[in-house]
Structures are given as structure tokens and as C-alpha cells.
PDB file of C-alpha atoms in Angstrom:
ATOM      1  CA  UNK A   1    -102.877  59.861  71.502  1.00  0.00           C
ATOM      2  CA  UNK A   2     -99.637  61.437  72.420  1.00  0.00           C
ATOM      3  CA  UNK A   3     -98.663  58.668  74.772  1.00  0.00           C
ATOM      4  CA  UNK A   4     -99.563  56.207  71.861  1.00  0.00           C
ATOM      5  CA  UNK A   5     -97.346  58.277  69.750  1.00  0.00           C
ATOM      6  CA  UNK A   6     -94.698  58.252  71.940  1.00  0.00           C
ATOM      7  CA  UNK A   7     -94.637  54.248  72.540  1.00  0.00           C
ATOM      8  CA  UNK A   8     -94.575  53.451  68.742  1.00  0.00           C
ATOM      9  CA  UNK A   9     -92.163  55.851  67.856  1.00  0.00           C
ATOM     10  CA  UNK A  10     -88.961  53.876  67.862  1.00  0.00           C
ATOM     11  CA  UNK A  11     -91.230  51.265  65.996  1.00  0.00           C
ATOM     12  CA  UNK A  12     -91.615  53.660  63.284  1.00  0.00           C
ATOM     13  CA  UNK A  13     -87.847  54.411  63.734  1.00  0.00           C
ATOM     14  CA  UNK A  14     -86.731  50.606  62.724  1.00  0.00           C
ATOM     15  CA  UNK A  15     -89.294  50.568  60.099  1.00  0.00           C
ATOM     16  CA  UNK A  16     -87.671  53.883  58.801  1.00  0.00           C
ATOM     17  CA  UNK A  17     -84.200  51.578  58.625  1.00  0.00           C
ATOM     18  CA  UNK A  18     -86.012  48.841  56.633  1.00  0.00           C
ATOM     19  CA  UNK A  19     -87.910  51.152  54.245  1.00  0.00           C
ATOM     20  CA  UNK A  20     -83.989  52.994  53.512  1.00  0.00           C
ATOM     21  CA  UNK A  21     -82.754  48.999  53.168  1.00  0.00           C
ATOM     22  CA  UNK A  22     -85.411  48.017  50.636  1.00  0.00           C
ATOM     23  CA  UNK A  23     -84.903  51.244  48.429  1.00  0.00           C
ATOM     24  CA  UNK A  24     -80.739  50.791  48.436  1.00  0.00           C
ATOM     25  CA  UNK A  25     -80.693  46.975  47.741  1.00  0.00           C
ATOM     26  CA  UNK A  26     -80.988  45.152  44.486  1.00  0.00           C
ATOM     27  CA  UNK A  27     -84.687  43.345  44.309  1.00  0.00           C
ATOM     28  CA  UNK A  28     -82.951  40.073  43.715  1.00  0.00           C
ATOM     29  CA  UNK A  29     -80.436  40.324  46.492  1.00  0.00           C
ATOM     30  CA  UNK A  30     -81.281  37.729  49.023  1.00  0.00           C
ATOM     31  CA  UNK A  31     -81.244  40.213  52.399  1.00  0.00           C
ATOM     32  CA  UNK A  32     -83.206  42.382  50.352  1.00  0.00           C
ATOM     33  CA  UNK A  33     -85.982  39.357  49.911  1.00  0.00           C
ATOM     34  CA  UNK A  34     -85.938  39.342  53.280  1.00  0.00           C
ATOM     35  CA  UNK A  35     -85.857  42.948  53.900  1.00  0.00           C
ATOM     36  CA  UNK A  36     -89.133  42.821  52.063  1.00  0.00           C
ATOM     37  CA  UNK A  37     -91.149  39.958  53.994  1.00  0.00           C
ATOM     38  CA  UNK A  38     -89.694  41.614  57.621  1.00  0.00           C
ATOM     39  CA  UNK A  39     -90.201  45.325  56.610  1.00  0.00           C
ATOM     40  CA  UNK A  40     -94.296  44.099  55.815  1.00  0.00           C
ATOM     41  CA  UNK A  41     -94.517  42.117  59.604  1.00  0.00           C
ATOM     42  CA  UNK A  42     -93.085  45.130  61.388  1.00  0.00           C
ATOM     43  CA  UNK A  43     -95.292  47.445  59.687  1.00  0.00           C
ATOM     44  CA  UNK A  44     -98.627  44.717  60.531  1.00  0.00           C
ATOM     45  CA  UNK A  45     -97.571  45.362  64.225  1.00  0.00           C
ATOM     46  CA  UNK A  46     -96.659  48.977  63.737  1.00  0.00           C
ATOM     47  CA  UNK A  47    -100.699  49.721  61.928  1.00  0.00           C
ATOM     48  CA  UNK A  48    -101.871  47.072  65.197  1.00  0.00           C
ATOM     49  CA  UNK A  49    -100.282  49.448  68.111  1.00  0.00           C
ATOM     50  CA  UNK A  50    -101.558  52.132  66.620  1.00  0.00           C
ATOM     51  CA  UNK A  51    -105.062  50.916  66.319  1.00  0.00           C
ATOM     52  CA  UNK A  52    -105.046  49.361  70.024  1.00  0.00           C
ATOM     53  CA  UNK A  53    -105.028  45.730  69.197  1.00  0.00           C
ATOM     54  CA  UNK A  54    -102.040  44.927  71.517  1.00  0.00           C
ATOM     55  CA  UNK A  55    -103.681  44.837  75.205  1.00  0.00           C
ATOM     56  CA  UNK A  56     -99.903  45.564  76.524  1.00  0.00           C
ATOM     57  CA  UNK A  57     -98.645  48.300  73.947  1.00  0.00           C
ATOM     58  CA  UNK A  58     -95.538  49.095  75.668  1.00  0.00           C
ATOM     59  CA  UNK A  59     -94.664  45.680  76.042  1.00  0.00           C
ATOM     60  CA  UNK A  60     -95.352  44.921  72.320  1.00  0.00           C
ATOM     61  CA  UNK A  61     -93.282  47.774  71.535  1.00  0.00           C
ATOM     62  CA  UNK A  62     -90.085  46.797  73.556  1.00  0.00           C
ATOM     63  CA  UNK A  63     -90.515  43.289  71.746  1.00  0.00           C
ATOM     64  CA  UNK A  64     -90.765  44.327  68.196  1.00  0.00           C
ATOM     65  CA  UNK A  65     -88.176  46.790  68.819  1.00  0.00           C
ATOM     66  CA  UNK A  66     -85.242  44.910  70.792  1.00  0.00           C
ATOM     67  CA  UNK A  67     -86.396  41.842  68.076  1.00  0.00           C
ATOM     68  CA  UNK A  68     -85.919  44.321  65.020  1.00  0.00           C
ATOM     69  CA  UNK A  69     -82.550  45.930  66.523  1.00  0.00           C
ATOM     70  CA  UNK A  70     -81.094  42.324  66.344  1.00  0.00           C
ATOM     71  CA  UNK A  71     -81.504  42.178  62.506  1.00  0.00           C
ATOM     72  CA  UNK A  72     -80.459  45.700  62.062  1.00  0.00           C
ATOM     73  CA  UNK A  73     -77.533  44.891  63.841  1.00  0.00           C
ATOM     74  CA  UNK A  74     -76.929  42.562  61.925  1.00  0.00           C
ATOM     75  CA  UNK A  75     -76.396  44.358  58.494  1.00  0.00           C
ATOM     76  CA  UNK A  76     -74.682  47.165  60.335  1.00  0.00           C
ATOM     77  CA  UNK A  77     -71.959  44.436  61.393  1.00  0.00           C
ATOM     78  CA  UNK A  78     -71.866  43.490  57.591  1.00  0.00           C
ATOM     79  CA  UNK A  79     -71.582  47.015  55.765  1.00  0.00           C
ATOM     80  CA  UNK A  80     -68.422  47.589  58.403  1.00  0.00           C
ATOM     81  CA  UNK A  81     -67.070  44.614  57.372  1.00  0.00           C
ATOM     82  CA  UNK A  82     -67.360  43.016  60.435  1.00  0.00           C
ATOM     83  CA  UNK A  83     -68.654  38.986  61.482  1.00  0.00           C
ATOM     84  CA  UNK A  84     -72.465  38.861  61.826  1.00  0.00           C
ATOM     85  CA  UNK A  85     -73.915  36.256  64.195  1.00  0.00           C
ATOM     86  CA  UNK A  86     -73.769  32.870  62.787  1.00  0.00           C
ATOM     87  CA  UNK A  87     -77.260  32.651  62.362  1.00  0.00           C
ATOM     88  CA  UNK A  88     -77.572  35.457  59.385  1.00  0.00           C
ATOM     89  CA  UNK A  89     -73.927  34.560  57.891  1.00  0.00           C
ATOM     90  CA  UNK A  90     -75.535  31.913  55.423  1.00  0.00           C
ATOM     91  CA  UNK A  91     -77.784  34.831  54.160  1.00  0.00           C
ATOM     92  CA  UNK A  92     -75.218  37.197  53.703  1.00  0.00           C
ATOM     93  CA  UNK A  93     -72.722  34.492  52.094  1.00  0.00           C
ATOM     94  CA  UNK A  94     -75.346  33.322  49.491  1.00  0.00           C
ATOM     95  CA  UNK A  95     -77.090  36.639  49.361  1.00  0.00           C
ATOM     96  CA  UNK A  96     -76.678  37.064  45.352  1.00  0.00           C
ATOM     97  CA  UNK A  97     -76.224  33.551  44.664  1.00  0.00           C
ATOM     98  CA  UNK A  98     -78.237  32.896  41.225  1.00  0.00           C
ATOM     99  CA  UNK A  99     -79.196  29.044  42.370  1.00  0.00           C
ATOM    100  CA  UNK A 100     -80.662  29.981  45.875  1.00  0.00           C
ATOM    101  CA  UNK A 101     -84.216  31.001  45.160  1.00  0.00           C
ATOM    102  CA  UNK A 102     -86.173  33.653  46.971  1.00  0.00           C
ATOM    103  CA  UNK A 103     -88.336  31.872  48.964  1.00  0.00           C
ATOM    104  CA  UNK A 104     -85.482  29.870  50.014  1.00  0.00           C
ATOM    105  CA  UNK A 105     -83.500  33.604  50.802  1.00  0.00           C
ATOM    106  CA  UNK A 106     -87.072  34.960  53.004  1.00  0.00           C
ATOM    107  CA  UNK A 107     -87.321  31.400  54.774  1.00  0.00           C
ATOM    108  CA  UNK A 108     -83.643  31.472  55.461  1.00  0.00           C
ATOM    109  CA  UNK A 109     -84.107  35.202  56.548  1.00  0.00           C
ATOM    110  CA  UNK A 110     -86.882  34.456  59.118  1.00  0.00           C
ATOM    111  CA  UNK A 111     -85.424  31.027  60.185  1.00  0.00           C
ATOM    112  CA  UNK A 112     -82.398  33.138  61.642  1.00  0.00           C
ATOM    113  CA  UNK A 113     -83.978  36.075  63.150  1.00  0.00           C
ATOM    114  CA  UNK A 114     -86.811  33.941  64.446  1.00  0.00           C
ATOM    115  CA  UNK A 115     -84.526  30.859  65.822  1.00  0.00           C
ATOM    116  CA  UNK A 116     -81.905  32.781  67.254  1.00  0.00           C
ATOM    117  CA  UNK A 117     -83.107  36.561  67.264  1.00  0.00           C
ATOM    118  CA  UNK A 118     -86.148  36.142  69.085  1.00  0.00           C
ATOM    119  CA  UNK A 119     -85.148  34.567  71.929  1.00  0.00           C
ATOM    120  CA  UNK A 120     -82.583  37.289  72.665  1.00  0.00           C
ATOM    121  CA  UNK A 121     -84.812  40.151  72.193  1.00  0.00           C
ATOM    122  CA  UNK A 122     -87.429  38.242  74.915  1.00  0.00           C
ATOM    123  CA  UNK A 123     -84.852  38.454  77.299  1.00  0.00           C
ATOM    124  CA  UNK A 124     -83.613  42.066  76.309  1.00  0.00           C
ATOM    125  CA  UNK A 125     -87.652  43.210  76.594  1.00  0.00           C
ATOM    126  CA  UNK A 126     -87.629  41.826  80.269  1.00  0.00           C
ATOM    127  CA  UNK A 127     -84.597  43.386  81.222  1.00  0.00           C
ATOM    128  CA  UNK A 128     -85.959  46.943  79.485  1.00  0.00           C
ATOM    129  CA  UNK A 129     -89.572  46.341  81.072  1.00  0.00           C
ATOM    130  CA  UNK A 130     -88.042  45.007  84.375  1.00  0.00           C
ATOM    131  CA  UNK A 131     -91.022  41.858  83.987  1.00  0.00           C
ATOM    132  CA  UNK A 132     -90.101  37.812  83.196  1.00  0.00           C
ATOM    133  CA  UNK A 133     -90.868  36.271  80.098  1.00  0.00           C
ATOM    134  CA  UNK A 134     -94.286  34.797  81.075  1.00  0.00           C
ATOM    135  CA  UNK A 135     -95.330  38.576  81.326  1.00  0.00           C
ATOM    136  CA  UNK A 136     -94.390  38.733  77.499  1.00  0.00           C
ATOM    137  CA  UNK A 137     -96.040  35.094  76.268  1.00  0.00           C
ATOM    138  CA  UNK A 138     -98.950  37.078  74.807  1.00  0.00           C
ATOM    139  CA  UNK A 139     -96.717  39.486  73.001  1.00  0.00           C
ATOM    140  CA  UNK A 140     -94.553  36.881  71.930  1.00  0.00           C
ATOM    141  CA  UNK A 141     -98.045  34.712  70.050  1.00  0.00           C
ATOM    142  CA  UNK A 142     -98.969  37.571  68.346  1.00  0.00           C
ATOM    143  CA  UNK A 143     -96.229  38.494  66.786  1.00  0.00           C
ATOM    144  CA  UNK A 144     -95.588  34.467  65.915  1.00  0.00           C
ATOM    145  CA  UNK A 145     -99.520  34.384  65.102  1.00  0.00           C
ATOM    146  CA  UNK A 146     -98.524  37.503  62.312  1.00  0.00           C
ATOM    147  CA  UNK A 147     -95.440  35.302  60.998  1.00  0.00           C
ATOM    148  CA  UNK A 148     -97.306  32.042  61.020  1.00  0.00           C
ATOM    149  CA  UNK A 149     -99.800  33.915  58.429  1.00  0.00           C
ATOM    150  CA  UNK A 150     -97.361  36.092  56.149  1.00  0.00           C
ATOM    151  CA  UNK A 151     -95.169  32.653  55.869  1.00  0.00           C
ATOM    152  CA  UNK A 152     -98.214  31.081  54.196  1.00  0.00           C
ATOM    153  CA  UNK A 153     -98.510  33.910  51.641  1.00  0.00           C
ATOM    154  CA  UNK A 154     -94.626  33.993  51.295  1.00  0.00           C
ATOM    155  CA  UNK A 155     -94.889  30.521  50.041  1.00  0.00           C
ATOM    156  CA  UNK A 156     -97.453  31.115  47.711  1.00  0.00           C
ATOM    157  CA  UNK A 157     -96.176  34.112  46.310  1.00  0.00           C
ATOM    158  CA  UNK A 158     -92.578  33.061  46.353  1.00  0.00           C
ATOM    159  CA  UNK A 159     -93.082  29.087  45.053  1.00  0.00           C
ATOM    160  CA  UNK A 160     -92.005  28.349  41.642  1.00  0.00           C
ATOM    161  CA  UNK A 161     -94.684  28.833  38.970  1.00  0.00           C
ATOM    162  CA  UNK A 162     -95.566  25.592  36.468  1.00  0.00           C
ATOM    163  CA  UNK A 163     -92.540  27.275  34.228  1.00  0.00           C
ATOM    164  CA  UNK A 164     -90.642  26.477  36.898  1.00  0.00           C
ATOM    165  CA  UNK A 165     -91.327  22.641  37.333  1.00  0.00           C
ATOM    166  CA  UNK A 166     -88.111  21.094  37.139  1.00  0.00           C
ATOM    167  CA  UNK A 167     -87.153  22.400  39.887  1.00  0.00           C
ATOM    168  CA  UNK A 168     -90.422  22.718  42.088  1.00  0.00           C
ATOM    169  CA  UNK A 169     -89.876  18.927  43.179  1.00  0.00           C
ATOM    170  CA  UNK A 170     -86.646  19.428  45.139  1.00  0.00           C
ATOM    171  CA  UNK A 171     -87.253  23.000  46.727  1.00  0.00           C
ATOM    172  CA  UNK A 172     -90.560  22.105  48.115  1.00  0.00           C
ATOM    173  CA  UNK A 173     -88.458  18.707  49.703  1.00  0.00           C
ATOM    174  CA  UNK A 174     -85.797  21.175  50.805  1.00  0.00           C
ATOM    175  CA  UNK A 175     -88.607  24.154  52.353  1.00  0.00           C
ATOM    176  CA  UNK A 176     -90.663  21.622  53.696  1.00  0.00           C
ATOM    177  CA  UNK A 177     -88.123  20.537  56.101  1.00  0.00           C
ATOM    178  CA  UNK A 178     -88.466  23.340  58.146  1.00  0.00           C
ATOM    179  CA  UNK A 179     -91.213  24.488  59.939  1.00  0.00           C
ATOM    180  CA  UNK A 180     -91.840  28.144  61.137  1.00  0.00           C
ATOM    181  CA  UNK A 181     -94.258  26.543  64.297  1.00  0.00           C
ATOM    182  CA  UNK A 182     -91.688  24.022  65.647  1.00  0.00           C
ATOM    183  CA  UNK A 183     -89.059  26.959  65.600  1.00  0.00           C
ATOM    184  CA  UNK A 184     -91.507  29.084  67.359  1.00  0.00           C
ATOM    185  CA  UNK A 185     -91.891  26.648  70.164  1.00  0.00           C
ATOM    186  CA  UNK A 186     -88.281  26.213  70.648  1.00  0.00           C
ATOM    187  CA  UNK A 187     -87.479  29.802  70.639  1.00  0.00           C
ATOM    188  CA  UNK A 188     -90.006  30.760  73.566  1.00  0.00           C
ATOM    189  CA  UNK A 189     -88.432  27.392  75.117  1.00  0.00           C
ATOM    190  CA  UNK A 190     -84.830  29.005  74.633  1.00  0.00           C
ATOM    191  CA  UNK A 191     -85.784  32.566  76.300  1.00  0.00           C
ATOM    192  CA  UNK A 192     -87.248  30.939  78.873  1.00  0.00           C
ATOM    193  CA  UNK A 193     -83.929  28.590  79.454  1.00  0.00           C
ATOM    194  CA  UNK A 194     -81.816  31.660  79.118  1.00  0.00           C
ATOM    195  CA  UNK A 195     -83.641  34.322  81.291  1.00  0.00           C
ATOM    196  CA  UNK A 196     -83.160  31.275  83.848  1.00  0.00           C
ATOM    197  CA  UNK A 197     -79.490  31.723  83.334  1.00  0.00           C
ATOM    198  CA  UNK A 198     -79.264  35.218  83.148  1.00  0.00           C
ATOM    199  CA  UNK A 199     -77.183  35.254  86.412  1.00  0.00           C
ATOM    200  CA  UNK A 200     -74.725  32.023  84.887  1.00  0.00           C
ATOM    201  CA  UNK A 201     -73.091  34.309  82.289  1.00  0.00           C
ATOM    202  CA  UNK A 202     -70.698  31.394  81.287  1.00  0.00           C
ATOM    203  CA  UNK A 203     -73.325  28.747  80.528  1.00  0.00           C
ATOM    204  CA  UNK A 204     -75.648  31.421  79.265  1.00  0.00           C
ATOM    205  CA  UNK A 205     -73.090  32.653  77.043  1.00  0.00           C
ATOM    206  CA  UNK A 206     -72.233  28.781  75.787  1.00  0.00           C
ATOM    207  CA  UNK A 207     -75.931  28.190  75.438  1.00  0.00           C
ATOM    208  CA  UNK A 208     -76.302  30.931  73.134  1.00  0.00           C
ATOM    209  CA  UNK A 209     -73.602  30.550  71.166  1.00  0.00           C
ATOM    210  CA  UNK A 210     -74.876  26.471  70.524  1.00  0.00           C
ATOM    211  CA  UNK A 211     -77.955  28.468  69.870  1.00  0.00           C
ATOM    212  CA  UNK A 212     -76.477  30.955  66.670  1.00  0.00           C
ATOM    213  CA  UNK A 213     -74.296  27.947  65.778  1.00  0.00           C
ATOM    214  CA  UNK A 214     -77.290  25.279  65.402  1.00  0.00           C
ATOM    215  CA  UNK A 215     -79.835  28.214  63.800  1.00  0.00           C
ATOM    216  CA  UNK A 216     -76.864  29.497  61.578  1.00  0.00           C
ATOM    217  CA  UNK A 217     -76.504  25.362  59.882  1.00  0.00           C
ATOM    218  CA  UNK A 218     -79.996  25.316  59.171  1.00  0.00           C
ATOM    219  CA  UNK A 219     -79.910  28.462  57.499  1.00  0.00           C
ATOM    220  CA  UNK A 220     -77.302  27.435  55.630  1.00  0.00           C
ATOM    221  CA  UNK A 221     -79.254  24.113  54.617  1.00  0.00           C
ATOM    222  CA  UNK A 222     -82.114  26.072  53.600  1.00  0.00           C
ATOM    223  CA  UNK A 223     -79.893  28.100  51.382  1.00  0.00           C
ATOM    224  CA  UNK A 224     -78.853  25.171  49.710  1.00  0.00           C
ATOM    225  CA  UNK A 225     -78.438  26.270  45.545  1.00  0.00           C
ATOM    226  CA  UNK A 226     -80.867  24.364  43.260  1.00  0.00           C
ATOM    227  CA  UNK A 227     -80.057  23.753  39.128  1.00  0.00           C
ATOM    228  CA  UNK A 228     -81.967  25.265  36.483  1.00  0.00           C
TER     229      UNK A 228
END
């Protein structure tokens, strides 16, 4: 139990960060949407370490972890007034803009810290756990299996009710455009490409900022404000 303890404790220490994020931000704010929908799939994996359902704990730990610290960093960059990856800047622009819906802020949320986020963090866990990424591919489809399933019931509880109708046509156009499985898919396909050129720093470095850039326009299409 103590060794258990020991590997989920930085786990519990980014949950901590989220828990502090959700009680300091305004409900309606759009990082606090996603705050929200994150905070619940870290604590999933935190309640599954603990009760043994990862056969690789450590390596499910350094995953979460390095995955969560990308987000984090992310809203640290923003409170000191500094540039955030491209990838989260459409969240933070429209963050408390009254025609972006919240499902459209969680999706837009997930689309950057899954497209872009994930990716980096699989190569940061191999470099912490000195292994490749095909020693993390089990890691990496359960965690995606956990945000395949709260994305369902983000939809459902986040989709405009019947009061909501005229505007129900055109987000579900808009949502539907994107799909969490097809940016899982090119996410492990992106680690994979940039562990490969981990020793090309200039075309790694290129292929990761194409990487933020690309993520970061969908984000911002996602965000796209809808009329009453």
C-alpha cells in the first residue's frame, strides 16, 4: 500500500490543482467547463490506480501526470500573462464569450489537450520511464477508452434542451464535425512520429509546432459563437 501511495501521489497532486481551479472560476467560464469534464477523467484514473485496474501503475501514473502538467501549464502561462500554446488560445480567447456554448467550451477543451497535449506527454512518459511508446499503447487506450465514454455523457448532459431548439440544429452540425476517436488515432500516430524524431530537434520542433497550429484552428472552429 505504501508503494501504491507513493506512485499516485503526484496524481492526487494535479487533481489538487484542478479541484483549487474549479472552486476559483466562474461556473460559466469556458476553462472552467472544461476544468470540470478534465478534473472528473483524472479523478476516474486516480480511483482506477488506486484500486489496481492499471496492470502498469507507474506507467499510468507518468502518463496522466506529464498529460495533466501540459494543461496546467497551460493556465499558469495565462494567469502570468504570458502566450499559451496555440492549441488552448481559442479557449482562453472565447472563454466568457456568451454565444459559445458549453459543450462547445468542454469539446474545445479536450480537442486541444487531447490533439496536441497527448502526444507530448507520450513522449515526456518515455523519456521519464526510459521505455518507447509501444511500451505505453495500453496506457494510452485506457485513458482514451475513459474519454471516449465521459464525451458521450458530456454531450448528453451539455446538448441544448427542447427550449433550446433554435439553436440545436447548427451546434450539433458544428460538434459533429469533430470526432474524439479520429483525434485519438492521430495523436498516438503523432507520438509515435515524434519519439522517431526525438534526436532531429529541428524537424521535431517544426512538426510540433504544425501540430499546436493545426489543433489550435480546430479549436477555434469548434468555438465558433452561435445566436440566440
Amino acid at each position: 500500500m505504501v508503494q501504491l501511495e507513493h506512485l499516485t501521489a503526484p496524481v492526487d497532486a494535479v487533481v489538487a490543482r484542478m479541484r483549487a481551479l474549479d472552486a476559483a472560476l466562474p461556473p460559466r467560464d469556458g476553462v472552467a467547463v472544461f476544468n470540470r469534464v478534465y478534473l472528473a477523467v483524472t479523478e476516474e484514473i486516480d480511483r482506477r490506480l488506486d484500486s489496481g485496474e492499471f496492470p502498469d501503475p507507474r506507467a499510468a501514473t507518468a502518463l496522466d501526470v506529464r498529460f495533466a502538467e501540459r494543461y496546467l501549464a497551460a493556465v499558469d502561462a495565462v494567469a502570468a500573462d504570458r502566450r499559451p500554446p496555440a492549441c488552448w488560445r481559442p479557449l482562453f480567447q472565447f472563454r466568457r464569450h456568451p454565444g459559445v456554448r458549453p459543450l462547445q467550451f468542454a469539446l474545445a477543451g479536450i480537442n486541444a489537450h487531447i490533439g496536441h497535449d497527448l502526444a507530448l506527454a507520450v513522449v515526456d512518459a518515455c523519456h521519464t520511464l526510459g521505455c518507447e511508446p509501444a511500451d505505453l499503447e495500453d496506457e494510452f487506450d485506457r485513458v482514451g477508452d475513459l474519454l471516449v465514454s465521459l464525451e458521450e455523457r458530456i454531450r448528453e448532459d451539455l446538448m441544448p434542451g427542447p427550449d433550446l431548439f433554435q439553436i440545436a440544429d447548427p451546434l450539433t452540425h458544428l460538434l459533429g464535425s469533430w470526432s474524439l476517436e479520429r483525434a485519438r488515432e492521430a495523436t498516438w500516430a503523432a507520438a509515435r512520429a515524434l519519439w522517431v524524431l526525438r534526436h532531429c530537434a529541428d524537424v521535431a520542433e517544426e512538426f510540433t509546432e504544425r501540430l499546436d497550429a493545426a489543433v489550435g484552428f480546430a479549436g477555434r472552429m469548434l468555438l465558433t459563437p452561435l445566436a440566440d
